[in-house]
mmCIF file of C-alpha atoms (C1' of nucleotides) in Angstrom:
data_model
loop_
_atom_site.group_PDB
_atom_site.id
_atom_site.type_symbol
_atom_site.label_atom_id
_atom_site.label_comp_id
_atom_site.label_asym_id
_atom_site.label_seq_id
_atom_site.Cartn_x
_atom_site.Cartn_y
_atom_site.Cartn_z
ATOM 1 C CA MET A 1 127.382 124.604 19.625
ATOM 2 C CA LEU A 2 129.229 122.915 16.784
ATOM 3 C CA SER A 3 132.674 123.636 15.436
ATOM 4 C CA ILE A 4 132.980 123.991 11.674
ATOM 5 C CA GLY A 5 134.418 120.464 11.455
ATOM 6 C CA GLU A 6 131.483 118.970 13.331
ATOM 7 C CA LEU A 7 129.065 120.897 11.152
ATOM 8 C CA SER A 8 130.929 119.604 8.120
ATOM 9 C CA ARG A 9 130.669 115.998 9.272
ATOM 10 C CA LYS A 10 126.985 116.303 10.105
ATOM 11 C CA THR A 11 126.025 117.860 6.790
ATOM 12 C CA GLY A 12 128.576 116.385 4.408
ATOM 13 C CA VAL A 13 129.580 119.879 3.265
ATOM 14 C CA LYS A 14 133.335 120.399 3.245
ATOM 15 C CA VAL A 15 134.856 122.919 5.609
ATOM 16 C CA PRO A 16 136.203 125.287 2.935
ATOM 17 C CA THR A 17 132.815 125.190 1.250
ATOM 18 C CA ILE A 18 131.106 126.266 4.469
ATOM 19 C CA ARG A 19 133.478 129.201 4.763
ATOM 20 C CA TYR A 20 132.859 129.991 1.123
ATOM 21 C CA TYR A 21 129.102 130.019 1.729
ATOM 22 C CA GLU A 22 129.616 132.418 4.585
ATOM 23 C CA GLN A 23 131.800 134.652 2.464
ATOM 24 C CA THR A 24 129.160 134.876 -0.230
ATOM 25 C CA GLY A 25 126.372 135.528 2.243
ATOM 26 C CA LEU A 26 124.533 132.241 1.835
ATOM 27 C CA LEU A 27 125.243 131.573 5.505
ATOM 28 C CA ALA A 28 125.406 134.346 8.077
ATOM 29 C CA ALA A 29 128.611 134.851 10.028
ATOM 30 C CA PRO A 30 128.228 132.646 13.105
ATOM 31 C CA GLU A 31 129.250 133.189 16.697
ATOM 32 C CA ARG A 32 132.901 132.811 17.578
ATOM 33 C CA SER A 33 134.669 131.007 20.414
ATOM 34 C CA GLY A 34 137.147 132.806 22.671
ATOM 35 C CA GLY A 35 139.883 131.721 20.269
ATOM 36 C CA ASN A 36 138.024 133.139 17.251
ATOM 37 C CA GLN A 37 136.714 129.848 15.906
ATOM 38 C CA ARG A 38 133.248 129.532 14.387
ATOM 39 C CA ARG A 39 130.484 128.034 16.526
ATOM 40 C CA TYR A 40 127.205 126.940 14.973
ATOM 41 C CA SER A 41 123.724 126.512 16.399
ATOM 42 C CA THR A 42 121.106 123.961 15.382
ATOM 43 C CA ALA A 43 119.322 126.558 13.256
ATOM 44 C CA GLU A 44 122.493 127.025 11.247
ATOM 45 C CA LEU A 45 122.894 123.277 10.896
ATOM 46 C CA GLU A 46 119.399 123.071 9.461
ATOM 47 C CA ARG A 47 119.996 125.890 7.056
ATOM 48 C CA LEU A 48 123.145 124.229 5.765
ATOM 49 C CA ALA A 49 121.398 120.872 5.488
ATOM 50 C CA PHE A 50 118.750 122.582 3.364
ATOM 51 C CA ILE A 51 121.443 124.044 1.124
ATOM 52 C CA LYS A 52 123.214 120.713 0.804
ATOM 53 C CA HIS A 53 120.031 118.903 -0.068
ATOM 54 C CA ALA A 54 119.166 121.458 -2.707
ATOM 55 C CA ARG A 55 122.692 121.381 -4.150
ATOM 56 C CA ASP A 56 122.536 117.599 -4.295
ATOM 57 C CA LEU A 57 119.358 117.958 -6.302
ATOM 58 C CA GLY A 58 121.278 120.182 -8.677
ATOM 59 C CA LEU A 59 119.751 123.547 -7.834
ATOM 60 C CA SER A 60 121.965 126.565 -8.426
ATOM 61 C CA ILE A 61 123.167 128.742 -5.579
ATOM 62 C CA GLY A 62 120.950 131.510 -6.947
ATOM 63 C CA ASP A 63 117.861 129.320 -6.772
ATOM 64 C CA ILE A 64 118.793 128.219 -3.284
ATOM 65 C CA ARG A 65 119.206 131.784 -2.159
ATOM 66 C CA GLU A 66 115.706 132.517 -3.408
ATOM 67 C CA LEU A 67 114.241 129.449 -1.720
ATOM 68 C CA LEU A 68 115.903 130.357 1.564
ATOM 69 C CA ASP A 69 114.522 133.868 1.333
ATOM 70 C CA LEU A 70 111.066 132.439 0.667
ATOM 71 C CA SER A 71 111.227 130.041 3.562
ATOM 72 C CA ALA A 72 111.737 133.014 5.838
ATOM 73 C CA HIS A 73 108.236 134.230 4.923
ATOM 74 C CA PRO A 74 105.793 131.434 5.882
ATOM 75 C CA ASP A 75 102.729 133.501 5.006
ATOM 76 C CA ARG A 76 103.640 134.191 1.394
ATOM 77 C CA PRO A 77 102.143 132.135 -1.416
ATOM 78 C CA CYS A 78 104.370 129.308 -2.532
ATOM 79 C CA THR A 79 104.042 129.891 -6.251
ATOM 80 C CA ASP A 80 107.670 131.008 -6.513
ATOM 81 C CA ALA A 81 108.961 127.888 -4.792
ATOM 82 C CA ASN A 82 106.908 125.758 -7.129
ATOM 83 C CA ARG A 83 108.113 127.691 -10.147
ATOM 84 C CA ILE A 84 111.764 127.186 -9.155
ATOM 85 C CA ALA A 85 111.258 123.471 -8.651
ATOM 86 C CA ALA A 86 109.338 123.064 -11.910
ATOM 87 C CA ASN A 87 111.933 125.038 -13.872
ATOM 88 C CA HIS A 88 114.704 122.952 -12.471
ATOM 89 C CA LEU A 89 112.868 119.771 -13.288
ATOM 90 C CA ALA A 90 112.494 120.979 -16.848
ATOM 91 C CA THR A 91 116.207 121.790 -17.010
ATOM 92 C CA ILE A 92 117.072 118.317 -15.800
ATOM 93 C CA ARG A 93 114.771 116.688 -18.313
ATOM 94 C CA ASP A 94 116.354 118.743 -21.009
ATOM 95 C CA LYS A 95 119.819 117.713 -19.913
ATOM 96 C CA ILE A 96 118.812 114.073 -19.882
ATOM 97 C CA ALA A 97 117.396 114.313 -23.378
ATOM 98 C CA ARG A 98 120.553 115.904 -24.707
ATOM 99 C CA LEU A 99 122.783 113.414 -22.950
ATOM 100 C CA GLN A 100 120.768 110.574 -24.413
ATOM 101 C CA GLN A 101 121.402 111.911 -27.885
ATOM 102 C CA LEU A 102 125.102 112.072 -27.121
ATOM 103 C CA GLU A 103 124.913 108.589 -25.693
ATOM 104 C CA ALA A 104 123.409 107.196 -28.869
ATOM 105 C CA GLU A 105 125.978 108.855 -31.068
ATOM 106 C CA LEU A 106 128.908 107.977 -28.854
ATOM 107 C CA ASP A 107 127.790 104.404 -28.565
ATOM 108 C CA ARG A 108 127.765 104.201 -32.321
ATOM 109 C CA ILE A 109 131.182 105.799 -32.551
ATOM 110 C CA ALA A 110 132.839 103.951 -29.671
ATOM 111 C CA ASN A 111 131.569 100.572 -30.782
ATOM 112 C CA GLY A 112 131.949 101.175 -34.492
ATOM 113 C CA CYS A 113 135.711 101.002 -34.579
ATOM 114 C CA HIS A 114 137.030 97.714 -35.883
ATOM 115 C CA GLY A 115 140.261 99.195 -37.149
ATOM 116 C CA GLU A 116 143.634 98.425 -35.752
ATOM 117 C CA ARG A 117 145.439 101.665 -36.320
ATOM 118 C CA ILE A 118 144.663 105.371 -36.098
ATOM 119 C CA GLU A 119 144.778 105.482 -39.870
ATOM 120 C CA ASN A 120 141.406 103.787 -40.128
ATOM 121 C CA CYS A 121 140.062 104.380 -36.611
ATOM 122 C CA TYR A 122 136.343 105.076 -36.723
ATOM 123 C CA VAL A 123 136.522 107.215 -33.575
ATOM 124 C CA ILE A 124 138.970 109.629 -35.166
ATOM 125 C CA GLU A 125 137.166 109.519 -38.470
ATOM 126 C CA SER A 126 133.807 110.301 -36.915
ATOM 127 C CA LEU A 127 135.180 113.267 -35.052
ATOM 128 C CA SER A 128 136.808 114.562 -38.212
ATOM 129 C CA ASN A 129 133.701 114.204 -40.294
ATOM 130 C CA HIS A 130 130.428 115.304 -38.799
ATOM 131 C CA ALA A 131 128.569 113.941 -41.808
ATOM 132 C CA LEU A 132 129.100 110.440 -40.467
ATOM 133 C CA CYS A 133 126.815 111.203 -37.543
ATOM 134 C CA LYS A 134 123.365 109.681 -37.436
ATOM 135 C CA THR A 135 121.793 111.865 -34.760
ATOM 136 C CA PRO A 136 121.892 115.610 -34.143
ATOM 137 C CA HIS A 137 123.968 117.189 -31.380
ATOM 138 C CA MET B 1 142.946 132.092 -45.995
ATOM 139 C CA LEU B 2 140.205 132.777 -43.473
ATOM 140 C CA SER B 3 139.947 135.555 -40.955
ATOM 141 C CA ILE B 4 139.085 134.575 -37.392
ATOM 142 C CA GLY B 5 135.487 135.707 -37.935
ATOM 143 C CA GLU B 6 135.088 133.562 -41.035
ATOM 144 C CA LEU B 7 136.595 130.604 -39.229
ATOM 145 C CA SER B 8 134.167 131.245 -36.393
ATOM 146 C CA ARG B 9 131.181 131.290 -38.727
ATOM 147 C CA LYS B 10 132.260 128.139 -40.511
ATOM 148 C CA THR B 11 132.849 126.131 -37.344
ATOM 149 C CA GLY B 12 130.362 127.632 -34.922
ATOM 150 C CA VAL B 13 133.147 128.306 -32.421
ATOM 151 C CA LYS B 14 133.056 131.833 -31.036
ATOM 152 C CA VAL B 15 135.923 134.165 -31.802
ATOM 153 C CA PRO B 16 137.131 134.580 -28.198
ATOM 154 C CA THR B 17 137.018 130.808 -27.806
ATOM 155 C CA ILE B 18 139.274 130.354 -30.834
ATOM 156 C CA ARG B 19 141.755 132.806 -29.334
ATOM 157 C CA TYR B 20 141.483 130.965 -26.032
ATOM 158 C CA TYR B 21 142.255 127.656 -27.739
ATOM 159 C CA GLU B 22 145.316 129.206 -29.296
ATOM 160 C CA GLN B 23 146.410 130.593 -25.963
ATOM 161 C CA THR B 24 146.184 127.183 -24.333
ATOM 162 C CA GLY B 25 148.011 125.472 -27.185
ATOM 163 C CA LEU B 26 145.067 123.484 -28.525
ATOM 164 C CA LEU B 27 145.456 125.395 -31.776
ATOM 165 C CA ALA B 28 148.832 126.542 -33.055
ATOM 166 C CA ALA B 29 149.435 130.241 -33.607
ATOM 167 C CA PRO B 30 148.353 130.871 -37.216
ATOM 168 C CA GLU B 31 149.832 133.092 -39.871
ATOM 169 C CA ARG B 32 149.198 136.818 -39.662
ATOM 170 C CA SER B 33 148.101 139.370 -42.225
ATOM 171 C CA GLY B 34 150.120 142.513 -42.845
ATOM 172 C CA GLY B 35 147.959 144.238 -40.242
ATOM 173 C CA ASN B 36 148.653 141.520 -37.643
ATOM 174 C CA GLN B 37 145.338 139.714 -37.981
ATOM 175 C CA ARG B 38 145.078 135.923 -37.825
ATOM 176 C CA ARG B 39 144.728 134.022 -41.100
ATOM 177 C CA TYR B 40 143.705 130.380 -41.124
ATOM 178 C CA SER B 41 144.268 127.602 -43.644
ATOM 179 C CA THR B 42 141.945 124.699 -44.434
ATOM 180 C CA ALA B 43 143.991 122.368 -42.235
ATOM 181 C CA GLU B 44 143.348 124.666 -39.308
ATOM 182 C CA LEU B 45 139.660 124.806 -40.141
ATOM 183 C CA GLU B 46 139.528 121.015 -40.052
ATOM 184 C CA ARG B 47 141.353 120.822 -36.778
ATOM 185 C CA LEU B 48 138.942 123.290 -35.187
ATOM 186 C CA ALA B 49 135.947 121.431 -36.640
ATOM 187 C CA PHE B 50 137.300 118.273 -35.011
ATOM 188 C CA ILE B 51 137.603 120.059 -31.679
ATOM 189 C CA LYS B 52 134.105 121.511 -31.962
ATOM 190 C CA HIS B 53 132.594 118.169 -32.800
ATOM 191 C CA ALA B 54 134.331 116.520 -29.879
ATOM 192 C CA ARG B 55 133.305 119.321 -27.506
ATOM 193 C CA ASP B 56 129.719 119.008 -28.699
ATOM 194 C CA LEU B 57 129.916 115.350 -27.809
ATOM 195 C CA GLY B 58 131.003 116.394 -24.336
ATOM 196 C CA LEU B 59 134.645 115.370 -24.444
ATOM 197 C CA SER B 60 136.988 117.349 -22.203
ATOM 198 C CA ILE B 61 139.734 119.518 -23.609
ATOM 199 C CA GLY B 62 142.239 117.043 -22.151
ATOM 200 C CA ASP B 63 140.675 114.145 -24.027
ATOM 201 C CA ILE B 64 140.577 116.180 -27.208
ATOM 202 C CA ARG B 65 144.215 117.072 -26.855
ATOM 203 C CA GLU B 66 145.019 113.380 -26.608
ATOM 204 C CA LEU B 67 142.870 112.507 -29.617
ATOM 205 C CA LEU B 68 144.491 115.212 -31.697
ATOM 206 C CA ASP B 69 147.922 113.937 -30.738
ATOM 207 C CA LEU B 70 146.872 110.437 -31.719
ATOM 208 C CA SER B 71 145.476 111.503 -35.059
ATOM 209 C CA ALA B 72 148.907 112.865 -35.921
ATOM 210 C CA HIS B 73 150.285 109.294 -35.793
ATOM 211 C CA PRO B 74 148.298 107.237 -38.336
ATOM 212 C CA ASP B 75 150.421 104.125 -37.811
ATOM 213 C CA ARG B 76 149.808 103.763 -34.085
ATOM 214 C CA PRO B 77 147.240 101.313 -32.756
ATOM 215 C CA CYS B 78 143.913 102.936 -32.033
ATOM 216 C CA THR B 79 143.348 101.370 -28.632
ATOM 217 C CA ASP B 80 143.814 104.719 -26.880
ATOM 218 C CA ALA B 81 141.226 106.421 -29.055
ATOM 219 C CA ASN B 82 138.794 103.623 -28.355
ATOM 220 C CA ARG B 83 139.508 103.790 -24.642
ATOM 221 C CA ILE B 84 138.831 107.535 -24.549
ATOM 222 C CA ALA B 85 135.551 107.117 -26.396
ATOM 223 C CA ALA B 86 134.451 104.185 -24.246
ATOM 224 C CA ASN B 87 135.335 106.010 -21.026
ATOM 225 C CA HIS B 88 133.414 109.034 -22.112
ATOM 226 C CA LEU B 89 130.418 106.936 -23.022
ATOM 227 C CA ALA B 90 130.517 105.405 -19.544
ATOM 228 C CA THR B 91 130.707 108.871 -17.987
ATOM 229 C CA ILE B 92 127.692 109.992 -19.957
ATOM 230 C CA ARG B 93 125.702 106.918 -18.981
ATOM 231 C CA ASP B 94 126.586 107.569 -15.385
ATOM 232 C CA LYS B 95 125.467 111.171 -15.647
ATOM 233 C CA ILE B 96 122.201 110.127 -17.227
ATOM 234 C CA ALA B 97 121.550 107.625 -14.459
ATOM 235 C CA ARG B 98 122.177 110.201 -11.762
ATOM 236 C CA LEU B 99 120.065 112.815 -13.488
ATOM 237 C CA GLN B 100 117.226 110.336 -13.763
ATOM 238 C CA GLN B 101 117.335 109.807 -10.021
ATOM 239 C CA LEU B 102 117.167 113.547 -9.521
ATOM 240 C CA GLU B 103 114.373 113.757 -12.031
ATOM 241 C CA ALA B 104 112.295 111.211 -10.154
ATOM 242 C CA GLU B 105 112.803 112.951 -6.848
ATOM 243 C CA LEU B 106 112.250 116.420 -8.222
ATOM 244 C CA ASP B 107 109.136 115.360 -10.031
ATOM 245 C CA ARG B 108 107.780 114.059 -6.767
ATOM 246 C CA ILE B 109 108.724 117.258 -4.977
ATOM 247 C CA ALA B 110 107.656 119.720 -7.654
ATOM 248 C CA ASN B 111 104.318 118.054 -8.210
ATOM 249 C CA GLY B 112 103.683 117.178 -4.596
ATOM 250 C CA CYS B 113 102.927 120.676 -3.421
ATOM 251 C CA HIS B 114 99.246 121.378 -2.972
ATOM 252 C CA GLY B 115 99.777 124.040 -0.356
ATOM 253 C CA GLU B 116 99.002 127.670 -0.837
ATOM 254 C CA ARG B 117 101.618 129.279 1.306
ATOM 255 C CA ILE B 118 105.285 128.712 2.152
ATOM 256 C CA GLU B 119 104.164 127.559 5.575
ATOM 257 C CA ASN B 120 102.994 124.257 4.183
ATOM 258 C CA CYS B 121 104.833 124.179 0.854
ATOM 259 C CA TYR B 122 105.986 120.692 0.050
ATOM 260 C CA VAL B 123 108.962 121.986 -1.953
ATOM 261 C CA ILE B 124 110.381 123.821 1.026
ATOM 262 C CA GLU B 125 109.491 121.014 3.380
ATOM 263 C CA SER B 126 111.199 118.415 1.222
ATOM 264 C CA LEU B 127 114.375 120.414 1.026
ATOM 265 C CA SER B 128 114.347 120.929 4.768
ATOM 266 C CA ASN B 129 113.809 117.298 5.544
ATOM 267 C CA HIS B 130 115.785 114.766 3.610
ATOM 268 C CA ALA B 131 113.835 111.951 5.245
ATOM 269 C CA LEU B 132 110.872 112.790 3.012
ATOM 270 C CA CYS B 133 112.854 111.634 -0.012
ATOM 271 C CA LYS B 134 111.958 108.380 -1.663
ATOM 272 C CA THR B 135 115.064 107.880 -3.779
ATOM 273 C CA PRO B 136 118.766 108.290 -2.989
ATOM 274 C CA HIS B 137 120.828 111.207 -4.292
ATOM 275 C "C1'" DC C 1 140.879 159.245 -51.459
ATOM 276 C "C1'" DC C 2 137.923 159.609 -47.452
ATOM 277 C "C1'" DC C 3 134.583 157.941 -44.358
ATOM 278 C "C1'" DT C 4 132.014 154.834 -41.839
ATOM 279 C "C1'" DT C 5 131.059 150.413 -40.350
ATOM 280 C "C1'" DT C 6 132.462 146.262 -39.086
ATOM 281 C "C1'" DG C 7 136.095 143.259 -37.737
ATOM 282 C "C1'" DT C 8 140.139 142.360 -35.181
ATOM 283 C "C1'" DC C 9 143.933 143.182 -31.795
ATOM 284 C "C1'" DT C 10 145.811 142.741 -26.748
ATOM 285 C "C1'" DA C 11 145.286 142.455 -21.948
ATOM 286 C "C1'" DT C 12 142.632 141.796 -18.151
ATOM 287 C "C1'" DA C 13 138.802 140.576 -15.253
ATOM 288 C "C1'" DG C 14 134.733 137.944 -14.411
ATOM 289 C "C1'" DT C 15 131.703 133.623 -14.402
ATOM 290 C "C1'" DC C 16 130.280 129.336 -11.406
ATOM 291 C "C1'" DC C 17 131.219 126.715 -7.518
ATOM 292 C "C1'" DC C 18 134.199 125.449 -5.269
ATOM 293 C "C1'" DT C 19 139.291 123.339 -3.980
ATOM 294 C "C1'" DA C 20 144.044 123.821 -2.620
ATOM 295 C "C1'" DT C 21 147.848 125.992 -0.426
ATOM 296 C "C1'" DA C 22 150.686 128.423 2.975
ATOM 297 C "C1'" DG C 23 151.748 130.048 7.284
ATOM 298 C "C1'" DG C 24 149.978 130.695 11.656
ATOM 299 C "C1'" DT C 25 146.811 129.937 16.073
ATOM 300 C "C1'" DA C 26 143.245 126.950 19.153
ATOM 301 C "C1'" DT C 27 141.583 123.070 21.130
ATOM 302 C "C1'" DT C 28 141.626 118.427 22.582
ATOM 303 C "C1'" DG C 29 143.211 114.139 24.487
ATOM 304 C "C1'" DC C 30 146.640 111.689 26.944
ATOM 305 C "C1'" DG D 1 152.589 119.782 29.447
ATOM 306 C "C1'" DC D 2 152.804 118.476 24.992
ATOM 307 C "C1'" DA D 3 151.729 116.469 20.626
ATOM 308 C "C1'" DA D 4 148.190 115.847 17.353
ATOM 309 C "C1'" DT D 5 144.507 117.641 15.332
ATOM 310 C "C1'" DA D 6 141.468 121.280 14.042
ATOM 311 C "C1'" DC D 7 140.936 125.797 12.953
ATOM 312 C "C1'" DC D 8 142.123 130.719 11.226
ATOM 313 C "C1'" DT D 9 142.972 134.183 7.111
ATOM 314 C "C1'" DA D 10 144.276 135.343 2.615
ATOM 315 C "C1'" DT D 11 145.246 134.088 -1.821
ATOM 316 C "C1'" DA D 12 145.582 131.375 -5.974
ATOM 317 C "C1'" DG D 13 143.954 127.786 -9.054
ATOM 318 C "C1'" DG D 14 140.710 125.128 -12.027
ATOM 319 C "C1'" DG D 15 137.777 124.203 -16.262
ATOM 320 C "C1'" DA D 16 136.115 126.235 -20.137
ATOM 321 C "C1'" DC D 17 135.071 129.851 -21.412
ATOM 322 C "C1'" DT D 18 132.758 135.013 -21.682
ATOM 323 C "C1'" DA D 19 132.937 139.961 -21.290
ATOM 324 C "C1'" DT D 20 135.048 144.390 -21.389
ATOM 325 C "C1'" DA D 21 137.928 148.369 -22.785
ATOM 326 C "C1'" DG D 22 140.593 150.924 -25.769
ATOM 327 C "C1'" DA D 23 143.019 150.851 -30.037
ATOM 328 C "C1'" DC D 24 144.094 149.386 -34.881
ATOM 329 C "C1'" DA D 25 142.703 147.043 -39.675
ATOM 330 C "C1'" DA D 26 139.851 145.965 -43.573
ATOM 331 C "C1'" DA D 27 136.087 146.512 -46.722
ATOM 332 C "C1'" DG D 28 132.569 148.969 -49.283
ATOM 333 C "C1'" DG D 29 130.409 153.192 -50.993
ATOM 334 C "C1'" DG D 30 130.543 158.074 -52.646
#
DNA sequence: CCCTTTGTCTATAGTCCCTATAGGTATTGC
DNA sequence: GCAATACCTATAGGGACTATAGACAAAGGG
């Protein structure tokens, strides 16, 4: 059995975050030691590792909850799991596309300033006047 | 003079957000009508448009506060404004890079499932077992 | 002038996903 | 046996809003 600190070290999830997951029902309340401290089994370690991995991939807690529920039913079709993954992939691609637009515009703005003083600073000017922008955002 | 709703329509910033900005000191408290409603001048419209543009470009409220302070001092050097823009550009590039890593991994995961049931679903398997991953994240 | 609709007011709570703090108790290692 | 470390609960904070409730104001038509 692992203490919460050991579980934290093994998974890379911070101690308060583990307690927070328990509080919100993402993790079940674990066994307790004589002195009322949490004690975790290997199954719980695996569940948390799953959560951490999914969080690292950017999945929302809601999605993760759904995936965990699914994984408890090995005989169900895996269309839902695939849908969640595909949706998230689409979200990420969308985010990348939007960030790339921002990148282009910001590059132009950040490298377009050859002024010396705020008076004629292209950064300030560009923010003041949207019409100076070359790309949509 | 504009009402808060007109200001909202002209800038694309939602009414509660405008009130929130006022509350946090990003916008000064405007004049009031006889019936205690907010009335905005053109200067205030421009300030909010600046904020909106900067927010759309992903700048934090803190950065925007700094930029607004700077723009009130036309005679100062614009090194700080350039620094803020360059830092933000770097942050965005970093975000893009990390999202692209996630994209690669998620693409692999989301399109790697040829199972029918959760039992042998590659999505679930991949999340359970980090060792299956090909790229870091 | 009245009525209705739409807009605005304040104050407060909720969102997401944690993170930090305070004040106290357990466990561990020497 | 004791100090250092880890753990406990409960609560508040953070960033940037968003939503809600209950009440007052403004604008347009008859």
